PDB file of C-alpha atoms and ligand atoms in Angstrom:
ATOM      1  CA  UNK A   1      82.354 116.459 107.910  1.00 96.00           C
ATOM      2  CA  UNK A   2      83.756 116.616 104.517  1.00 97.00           C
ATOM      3  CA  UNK A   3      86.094 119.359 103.028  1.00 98.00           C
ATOM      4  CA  UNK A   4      86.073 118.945  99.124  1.00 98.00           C
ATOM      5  CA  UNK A   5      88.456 120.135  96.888  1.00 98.00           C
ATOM      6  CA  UNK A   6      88.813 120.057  93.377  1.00 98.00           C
ATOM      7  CA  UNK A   7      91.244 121.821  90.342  1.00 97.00           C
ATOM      8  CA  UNK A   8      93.594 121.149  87.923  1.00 96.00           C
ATOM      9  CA  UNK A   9      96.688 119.845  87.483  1.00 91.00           C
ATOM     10  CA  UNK A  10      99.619 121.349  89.289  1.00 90.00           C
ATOM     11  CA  UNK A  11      97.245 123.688  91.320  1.00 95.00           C
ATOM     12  CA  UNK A  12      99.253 122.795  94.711  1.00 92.00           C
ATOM     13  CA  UNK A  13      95.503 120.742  95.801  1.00 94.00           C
ATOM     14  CA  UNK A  14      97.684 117.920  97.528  1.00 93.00           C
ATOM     15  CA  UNK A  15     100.205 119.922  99.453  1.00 94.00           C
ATOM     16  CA  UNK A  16      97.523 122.274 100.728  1.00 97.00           C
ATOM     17  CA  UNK A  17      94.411 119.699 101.265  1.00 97.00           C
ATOM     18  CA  UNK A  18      97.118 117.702 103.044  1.00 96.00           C
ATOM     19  CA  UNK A  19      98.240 120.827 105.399  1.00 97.00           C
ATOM     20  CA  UNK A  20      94.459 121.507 105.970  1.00 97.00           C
ATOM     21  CA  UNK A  21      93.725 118.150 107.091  1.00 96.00           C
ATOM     22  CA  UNK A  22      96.434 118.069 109.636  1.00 96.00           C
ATOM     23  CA  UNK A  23      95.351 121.419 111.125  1.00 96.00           C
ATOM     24  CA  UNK A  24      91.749 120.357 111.192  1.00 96.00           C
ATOM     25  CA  UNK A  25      92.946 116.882 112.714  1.00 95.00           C
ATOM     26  CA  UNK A  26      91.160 115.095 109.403  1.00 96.00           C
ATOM     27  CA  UNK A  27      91.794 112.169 107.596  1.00 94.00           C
ATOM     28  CA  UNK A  28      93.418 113.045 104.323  1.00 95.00           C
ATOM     29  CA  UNK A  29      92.439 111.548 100.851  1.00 96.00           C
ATOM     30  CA  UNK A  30      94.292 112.164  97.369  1.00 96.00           C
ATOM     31  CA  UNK A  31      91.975 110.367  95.512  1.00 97.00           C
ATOM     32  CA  UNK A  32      94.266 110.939  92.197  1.00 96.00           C
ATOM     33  CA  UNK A  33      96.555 108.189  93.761  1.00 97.00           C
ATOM     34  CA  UNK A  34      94.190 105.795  93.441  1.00 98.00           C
ATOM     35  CA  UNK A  35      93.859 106.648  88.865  1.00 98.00           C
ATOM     36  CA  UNK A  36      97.593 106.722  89.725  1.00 97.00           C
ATOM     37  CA  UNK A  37      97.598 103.882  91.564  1.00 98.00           C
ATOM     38  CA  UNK A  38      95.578 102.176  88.606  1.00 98.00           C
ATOM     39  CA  UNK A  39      97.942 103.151  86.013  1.00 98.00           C
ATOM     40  CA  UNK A  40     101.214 101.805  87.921  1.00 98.00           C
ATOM     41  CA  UNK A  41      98.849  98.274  88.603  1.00 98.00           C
ATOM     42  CA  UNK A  42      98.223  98.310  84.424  1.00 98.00           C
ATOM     43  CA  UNK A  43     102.360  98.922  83.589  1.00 96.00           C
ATOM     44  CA  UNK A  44     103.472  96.769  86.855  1.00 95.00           C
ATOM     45  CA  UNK A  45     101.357  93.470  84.903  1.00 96.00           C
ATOM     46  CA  UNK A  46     102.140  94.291  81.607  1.00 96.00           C
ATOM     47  CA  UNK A  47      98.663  94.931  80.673  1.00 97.00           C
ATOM     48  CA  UNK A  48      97.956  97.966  78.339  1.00 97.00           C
ATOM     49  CA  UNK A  49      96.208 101.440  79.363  1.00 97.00           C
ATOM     50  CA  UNK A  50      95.420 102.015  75.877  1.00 97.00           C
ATOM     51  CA  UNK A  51      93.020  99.092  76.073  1.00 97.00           C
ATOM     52  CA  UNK A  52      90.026 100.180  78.348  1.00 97.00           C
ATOM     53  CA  UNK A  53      89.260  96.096  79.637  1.00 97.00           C
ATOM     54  CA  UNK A  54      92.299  96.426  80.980  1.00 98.00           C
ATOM     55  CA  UNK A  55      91.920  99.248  82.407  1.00 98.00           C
ATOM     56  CA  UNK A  56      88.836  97.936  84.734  1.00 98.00           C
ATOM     57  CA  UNK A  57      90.347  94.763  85.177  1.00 97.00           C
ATOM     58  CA  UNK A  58      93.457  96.277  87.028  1.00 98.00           C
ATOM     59  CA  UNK A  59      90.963  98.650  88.298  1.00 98.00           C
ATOM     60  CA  UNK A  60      88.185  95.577  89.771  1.00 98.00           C
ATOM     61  CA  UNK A  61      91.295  93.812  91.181  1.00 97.00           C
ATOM     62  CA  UNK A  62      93.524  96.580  92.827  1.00 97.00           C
ATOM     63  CA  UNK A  63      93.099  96.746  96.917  1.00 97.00           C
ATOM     64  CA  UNK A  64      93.539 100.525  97.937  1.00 96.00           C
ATOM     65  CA  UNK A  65      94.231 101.537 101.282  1.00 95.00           C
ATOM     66  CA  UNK A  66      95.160 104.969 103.083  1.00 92.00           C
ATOM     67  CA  UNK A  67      96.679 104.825 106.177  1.00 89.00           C
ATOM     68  CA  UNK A  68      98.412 107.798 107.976  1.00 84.00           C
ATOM     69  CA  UNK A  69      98.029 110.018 104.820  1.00 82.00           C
ATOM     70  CA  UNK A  70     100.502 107.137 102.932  1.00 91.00           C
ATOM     71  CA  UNK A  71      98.521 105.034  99.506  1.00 95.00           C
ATOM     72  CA  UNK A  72      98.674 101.405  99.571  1.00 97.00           C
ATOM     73  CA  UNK A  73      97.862  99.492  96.455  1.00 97.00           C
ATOM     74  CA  UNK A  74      98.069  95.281  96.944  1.00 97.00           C
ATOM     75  CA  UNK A  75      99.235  96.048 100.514  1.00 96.00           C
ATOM     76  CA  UNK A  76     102.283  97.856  99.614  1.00 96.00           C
ATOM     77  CA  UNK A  77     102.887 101.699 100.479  1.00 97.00           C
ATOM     78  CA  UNK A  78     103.532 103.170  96.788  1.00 97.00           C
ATOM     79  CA  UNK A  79     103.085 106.427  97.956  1.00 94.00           C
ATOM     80  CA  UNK A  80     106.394 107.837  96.353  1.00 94.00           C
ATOM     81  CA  UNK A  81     106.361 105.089  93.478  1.00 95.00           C
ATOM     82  CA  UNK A  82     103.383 107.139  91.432  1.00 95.00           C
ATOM     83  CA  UNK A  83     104.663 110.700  90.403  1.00 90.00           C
ATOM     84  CA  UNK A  84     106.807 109.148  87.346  1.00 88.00           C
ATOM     85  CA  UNK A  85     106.144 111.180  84.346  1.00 85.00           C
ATOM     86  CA  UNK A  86     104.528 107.718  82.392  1.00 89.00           C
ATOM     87  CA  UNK A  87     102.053 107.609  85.366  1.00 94.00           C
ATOM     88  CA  UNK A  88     101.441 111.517  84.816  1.00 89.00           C
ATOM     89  CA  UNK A  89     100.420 111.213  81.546  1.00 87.00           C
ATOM     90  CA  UNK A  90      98.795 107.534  81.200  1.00 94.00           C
ATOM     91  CA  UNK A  91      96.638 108.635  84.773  1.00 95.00           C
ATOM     92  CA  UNK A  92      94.928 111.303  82.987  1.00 91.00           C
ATOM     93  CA  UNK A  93      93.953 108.874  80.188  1.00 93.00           C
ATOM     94  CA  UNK A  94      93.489 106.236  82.284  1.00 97.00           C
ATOM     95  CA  UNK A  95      90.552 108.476  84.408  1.00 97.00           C
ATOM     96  CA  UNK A  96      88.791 108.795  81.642  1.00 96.00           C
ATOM     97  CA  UNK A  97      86.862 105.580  81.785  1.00 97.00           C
ATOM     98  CA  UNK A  98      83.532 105.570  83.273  1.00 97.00           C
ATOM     99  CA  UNK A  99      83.981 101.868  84.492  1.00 98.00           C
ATOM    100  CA  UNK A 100      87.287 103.073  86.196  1.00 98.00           C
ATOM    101  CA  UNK A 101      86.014 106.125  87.478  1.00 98.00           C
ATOM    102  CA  UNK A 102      82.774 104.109  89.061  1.00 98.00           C
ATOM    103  CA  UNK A 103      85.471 101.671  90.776  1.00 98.00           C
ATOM    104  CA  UNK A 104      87.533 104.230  92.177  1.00 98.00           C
ATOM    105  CA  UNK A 105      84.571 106.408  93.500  1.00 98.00           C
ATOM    106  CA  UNK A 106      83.159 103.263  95.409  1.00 97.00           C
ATOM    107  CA  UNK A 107      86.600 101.953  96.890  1.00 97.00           C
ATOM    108  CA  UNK A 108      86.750 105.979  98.424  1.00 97.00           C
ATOM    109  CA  UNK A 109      83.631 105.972  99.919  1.00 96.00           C
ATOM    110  CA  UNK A 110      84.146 102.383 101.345  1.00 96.00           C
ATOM    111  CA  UNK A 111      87.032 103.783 102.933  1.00 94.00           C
ATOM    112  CA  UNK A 112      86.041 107.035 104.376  1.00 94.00           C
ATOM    113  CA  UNK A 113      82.585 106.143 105.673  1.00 93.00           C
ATOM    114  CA  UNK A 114      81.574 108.159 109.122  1.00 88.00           C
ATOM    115  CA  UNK A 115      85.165 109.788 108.540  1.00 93.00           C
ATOM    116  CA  UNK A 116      85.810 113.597 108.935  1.00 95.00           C
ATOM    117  CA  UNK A 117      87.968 113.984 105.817  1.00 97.00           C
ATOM    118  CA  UNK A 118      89.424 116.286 103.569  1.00 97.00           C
ATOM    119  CA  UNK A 119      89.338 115.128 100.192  1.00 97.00           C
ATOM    120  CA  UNK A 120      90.923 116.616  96.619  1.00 98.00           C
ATOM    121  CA  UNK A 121      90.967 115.676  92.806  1.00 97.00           C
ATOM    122  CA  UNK A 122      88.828 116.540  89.779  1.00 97.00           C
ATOM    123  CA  UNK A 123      85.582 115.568  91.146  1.00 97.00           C
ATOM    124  CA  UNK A 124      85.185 115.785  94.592  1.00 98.00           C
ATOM    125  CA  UNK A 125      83.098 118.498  94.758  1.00 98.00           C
ATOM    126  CA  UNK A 126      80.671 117.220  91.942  1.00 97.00           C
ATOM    127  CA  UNK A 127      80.193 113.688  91.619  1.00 97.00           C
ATOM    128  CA  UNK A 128      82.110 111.924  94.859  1.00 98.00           C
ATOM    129  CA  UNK A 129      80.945 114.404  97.736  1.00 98.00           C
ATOM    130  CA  UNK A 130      77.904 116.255  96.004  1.00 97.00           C
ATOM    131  CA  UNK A 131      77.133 117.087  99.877  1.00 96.00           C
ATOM    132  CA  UNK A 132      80.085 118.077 101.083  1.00 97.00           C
ATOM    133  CA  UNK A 133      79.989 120.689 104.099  1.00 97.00           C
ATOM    134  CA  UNK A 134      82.202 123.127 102.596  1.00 98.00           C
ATOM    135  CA  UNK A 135      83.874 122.792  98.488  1.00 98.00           C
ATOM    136  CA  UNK A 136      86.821 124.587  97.407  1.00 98.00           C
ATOM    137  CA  UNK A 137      87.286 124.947  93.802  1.00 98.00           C
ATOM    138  CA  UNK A 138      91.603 125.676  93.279  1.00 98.00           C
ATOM    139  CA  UNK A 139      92.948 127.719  90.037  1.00 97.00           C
ATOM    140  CA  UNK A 140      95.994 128.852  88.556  1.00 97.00           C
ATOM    141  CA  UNK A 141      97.279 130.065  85.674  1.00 96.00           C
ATOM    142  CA  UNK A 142      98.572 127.020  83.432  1.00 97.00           C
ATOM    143  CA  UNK A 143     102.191 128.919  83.195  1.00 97.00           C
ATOM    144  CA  UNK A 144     102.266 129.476  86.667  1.00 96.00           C
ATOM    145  CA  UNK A 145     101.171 126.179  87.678  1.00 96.00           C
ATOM    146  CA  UNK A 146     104.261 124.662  85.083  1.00 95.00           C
ATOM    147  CA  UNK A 147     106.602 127.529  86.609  1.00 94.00           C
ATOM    148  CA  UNK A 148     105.970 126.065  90.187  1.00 91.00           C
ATOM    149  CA  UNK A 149     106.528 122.205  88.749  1.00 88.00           C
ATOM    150  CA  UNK A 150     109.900 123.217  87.235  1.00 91.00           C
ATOM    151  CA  UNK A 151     111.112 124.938  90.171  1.00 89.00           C
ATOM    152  CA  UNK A 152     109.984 122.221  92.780  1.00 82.00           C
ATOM    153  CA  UNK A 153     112.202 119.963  90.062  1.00 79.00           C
ATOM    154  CA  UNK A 154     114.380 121.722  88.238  1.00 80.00           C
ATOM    155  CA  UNK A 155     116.505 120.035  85.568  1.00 80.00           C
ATOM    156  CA  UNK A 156     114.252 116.883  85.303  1.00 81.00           C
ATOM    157  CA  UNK A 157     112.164 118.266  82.815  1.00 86.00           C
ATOM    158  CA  UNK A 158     112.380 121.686  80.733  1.00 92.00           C
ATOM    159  CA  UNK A 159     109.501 124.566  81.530  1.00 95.00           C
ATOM    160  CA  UNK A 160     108.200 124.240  78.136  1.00 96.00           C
ATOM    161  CA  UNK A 161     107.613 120.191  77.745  1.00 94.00           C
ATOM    162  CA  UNK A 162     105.623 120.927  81.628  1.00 92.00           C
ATOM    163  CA  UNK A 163     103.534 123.499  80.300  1.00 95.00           C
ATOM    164  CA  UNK A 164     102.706 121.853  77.049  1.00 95.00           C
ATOM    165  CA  UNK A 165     101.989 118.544  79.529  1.00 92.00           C
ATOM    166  CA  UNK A 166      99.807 120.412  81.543  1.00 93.00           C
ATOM    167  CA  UNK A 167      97.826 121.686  78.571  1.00 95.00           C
ATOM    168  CA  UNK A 168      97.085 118.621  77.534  1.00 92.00           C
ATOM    169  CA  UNK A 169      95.900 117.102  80.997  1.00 90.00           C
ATOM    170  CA  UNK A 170      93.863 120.371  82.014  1.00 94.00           C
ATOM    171  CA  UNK A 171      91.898 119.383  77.992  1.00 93.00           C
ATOM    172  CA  UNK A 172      91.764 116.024  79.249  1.00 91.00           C
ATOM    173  CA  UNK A 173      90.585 116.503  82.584  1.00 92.00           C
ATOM    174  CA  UNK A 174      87.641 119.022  81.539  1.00 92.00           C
ATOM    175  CA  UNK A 175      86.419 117.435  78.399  1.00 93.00           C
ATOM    176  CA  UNK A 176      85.832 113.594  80.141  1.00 92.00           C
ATOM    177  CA  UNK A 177      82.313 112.600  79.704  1.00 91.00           C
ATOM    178  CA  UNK A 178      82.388 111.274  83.670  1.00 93.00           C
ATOM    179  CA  UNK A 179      84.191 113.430  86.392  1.00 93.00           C
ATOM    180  CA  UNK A 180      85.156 116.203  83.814  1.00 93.00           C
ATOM    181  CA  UNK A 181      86.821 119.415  85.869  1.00 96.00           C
ATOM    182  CA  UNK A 182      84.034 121.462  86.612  1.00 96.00           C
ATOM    183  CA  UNK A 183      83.382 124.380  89.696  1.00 97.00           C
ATOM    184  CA  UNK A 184      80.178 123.271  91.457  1.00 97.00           C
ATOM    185  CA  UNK A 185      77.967 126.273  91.711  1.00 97.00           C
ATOM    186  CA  UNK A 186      78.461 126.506  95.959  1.00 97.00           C
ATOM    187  CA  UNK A 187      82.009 125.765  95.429  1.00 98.00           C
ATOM    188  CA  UNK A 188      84.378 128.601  96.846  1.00 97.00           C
ATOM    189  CA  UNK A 189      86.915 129.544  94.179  1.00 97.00           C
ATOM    190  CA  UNK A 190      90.339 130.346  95.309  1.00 97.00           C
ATOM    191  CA  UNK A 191      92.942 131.766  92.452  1.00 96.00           C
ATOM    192  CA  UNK A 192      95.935 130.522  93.835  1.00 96.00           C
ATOM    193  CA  UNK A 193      98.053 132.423  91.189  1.00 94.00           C
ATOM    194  CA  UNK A 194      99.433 134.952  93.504  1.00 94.00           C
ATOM    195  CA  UNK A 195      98.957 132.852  97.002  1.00 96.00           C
ATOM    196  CA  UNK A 196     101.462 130.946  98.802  1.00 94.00           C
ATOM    197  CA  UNK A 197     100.903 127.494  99.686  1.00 95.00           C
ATOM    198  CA  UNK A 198     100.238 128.813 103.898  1.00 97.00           C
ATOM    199  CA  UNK A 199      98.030 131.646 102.074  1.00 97.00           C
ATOM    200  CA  UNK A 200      95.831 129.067 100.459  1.00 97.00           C
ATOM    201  CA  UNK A 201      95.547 126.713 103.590  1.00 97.00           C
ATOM    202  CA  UNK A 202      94.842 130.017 106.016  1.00 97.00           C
ATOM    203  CA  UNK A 203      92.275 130.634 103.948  1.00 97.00           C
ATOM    204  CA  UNK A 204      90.634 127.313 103.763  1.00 97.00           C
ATOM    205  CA  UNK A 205      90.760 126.528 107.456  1.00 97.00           C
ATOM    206  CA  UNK A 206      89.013 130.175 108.288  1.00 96.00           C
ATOM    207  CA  UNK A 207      86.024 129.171 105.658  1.00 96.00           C
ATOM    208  CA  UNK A 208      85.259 125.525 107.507  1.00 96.00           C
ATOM    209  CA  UNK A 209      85.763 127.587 110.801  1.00 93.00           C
ATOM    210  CA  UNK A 210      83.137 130.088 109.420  1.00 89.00           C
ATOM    211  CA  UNK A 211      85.323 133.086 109.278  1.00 86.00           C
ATOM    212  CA  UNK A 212      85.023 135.714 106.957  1.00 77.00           C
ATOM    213  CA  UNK A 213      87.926 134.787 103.992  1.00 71.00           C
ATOM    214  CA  UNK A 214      86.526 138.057 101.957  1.00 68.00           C
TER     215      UNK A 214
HETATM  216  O1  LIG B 301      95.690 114.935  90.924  1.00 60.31           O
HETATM  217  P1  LIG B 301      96.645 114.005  90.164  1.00 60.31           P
HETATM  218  O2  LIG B 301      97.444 114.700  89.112  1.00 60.31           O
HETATM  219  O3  LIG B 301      97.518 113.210  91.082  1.00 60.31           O
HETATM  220  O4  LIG B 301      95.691 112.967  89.444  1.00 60.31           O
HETATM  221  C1  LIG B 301      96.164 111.974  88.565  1.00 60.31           C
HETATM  222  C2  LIG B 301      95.193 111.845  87.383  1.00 60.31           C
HETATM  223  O5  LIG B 301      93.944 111.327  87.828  1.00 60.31           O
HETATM  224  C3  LIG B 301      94.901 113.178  86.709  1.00 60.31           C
HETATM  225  O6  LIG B 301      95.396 113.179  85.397  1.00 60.31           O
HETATM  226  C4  LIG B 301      93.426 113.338  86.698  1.00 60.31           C
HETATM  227  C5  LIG B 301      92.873 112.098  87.314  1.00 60.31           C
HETATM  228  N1  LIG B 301      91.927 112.378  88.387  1.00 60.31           N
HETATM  229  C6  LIG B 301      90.594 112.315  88.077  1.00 60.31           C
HETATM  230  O7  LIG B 301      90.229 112.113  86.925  1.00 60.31           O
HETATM  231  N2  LIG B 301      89.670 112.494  89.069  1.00 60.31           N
HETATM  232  C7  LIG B 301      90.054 112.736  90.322  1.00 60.31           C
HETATM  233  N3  LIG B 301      89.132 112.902  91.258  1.00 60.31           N
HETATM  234  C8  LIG B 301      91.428 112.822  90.645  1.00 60.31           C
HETATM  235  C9  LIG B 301      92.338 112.649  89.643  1.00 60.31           C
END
């Protein structure tokens, strides 16, 4: 079975798909590690994410694994090496390449063949899993999804430099020709503006139990 779930930036999509797939006893995939895990493989060689043969050629070369919910690149766990603010913002530019976007979408469904898995990003629900059992499309307001960054980290960064950043990655994210941010028409929409993080996850589990979440 595969749970699906896409939305933008900052939405909370990790924490919850992540809590979902442990109460479902799934195997959980972030697949915007693996643009992530691109972009630190581009700045880690010195190549250039400007330059899109670069790009695919970190991209072609890069061996991704997930094991207990942690993302190895090359055989090392980089899990908490990709959330610097350079990845942030070269990631989303990064994704935009078709080429990339073709090599990361093959490398996920090498890896979760015959798996039960819970899956989140941009295009899960569209391109990656167009038959996915159940699709959950996640949305927030763009100044409460920059409110929630700041607080998880406050000082590191000032409100308005996050919100302004998020901007830019939710334009980014829905104008890429490939894999732009999009709610599939049997997606499930879930405003998350007003939810907590338990709210969101209660109300995912109920759906792929088939319980009423009206
Ligand atoms: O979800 P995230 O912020 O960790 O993702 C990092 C970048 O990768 C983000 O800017 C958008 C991109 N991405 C994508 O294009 N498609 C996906 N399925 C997941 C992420």
């Amino acid at each position: 079975m595969i749970v699906a779930i896409d939305g933008p930036a900052g939405v909370g999509k990790s924490s919850i798909a992540k809590m979902v797939s442990d109460e479902l006893g799934m195997y959980y995939l972030n697949s915007g590690n693996f643009y992530r895990g691109v972009t630190y493989r581009i700045l880690n060689l010195g190549l250039d994410p400007a330059k899109p043969d670069d790009c695919v050629k970190a991209a072609k070369e890069a061996q991704f694994d997930v094991k207990d919910g942690r993302f190895y690149l090359d055989g090392e766990d980089v899990e908490d090496k990709l959330h610097h603010p350079s990845i942030d913002i070269w990631s989303s530019k990064v994704s935009v390449n078709p080429q990339v976007r073709s090599i990361v979408n093959e490398r996920i469904h090498d890896l979760t063949k015959r798996m039960d898995v819970v899956a989140d990003g941009r295009d899960m629900t569209t391109v990656v899993f167009p038959n996915a059992e159940h699709k959950f499309f996640f949305d927030a307001l763009p100044e409460i999804r920059a409110r929630r960054r700041y607080e998880q980290n406050p000082g590191v960064m000032d409100y308005d430099t996050i919100l302004k950043e998020i901007n830019e990655r939710d334009e980014i994210d829905r104008n890429k020709p490939v894999g732009g941010l999009k709610i599939a028409p049997d997606a499930v929409y879930i405003d998350t503006s007003y939810l907590t993080i338990n709210e969101v996850c209660e109300k995912v589990v109920k759906a792929v139990k088939g319980i009423s979440i009206k």
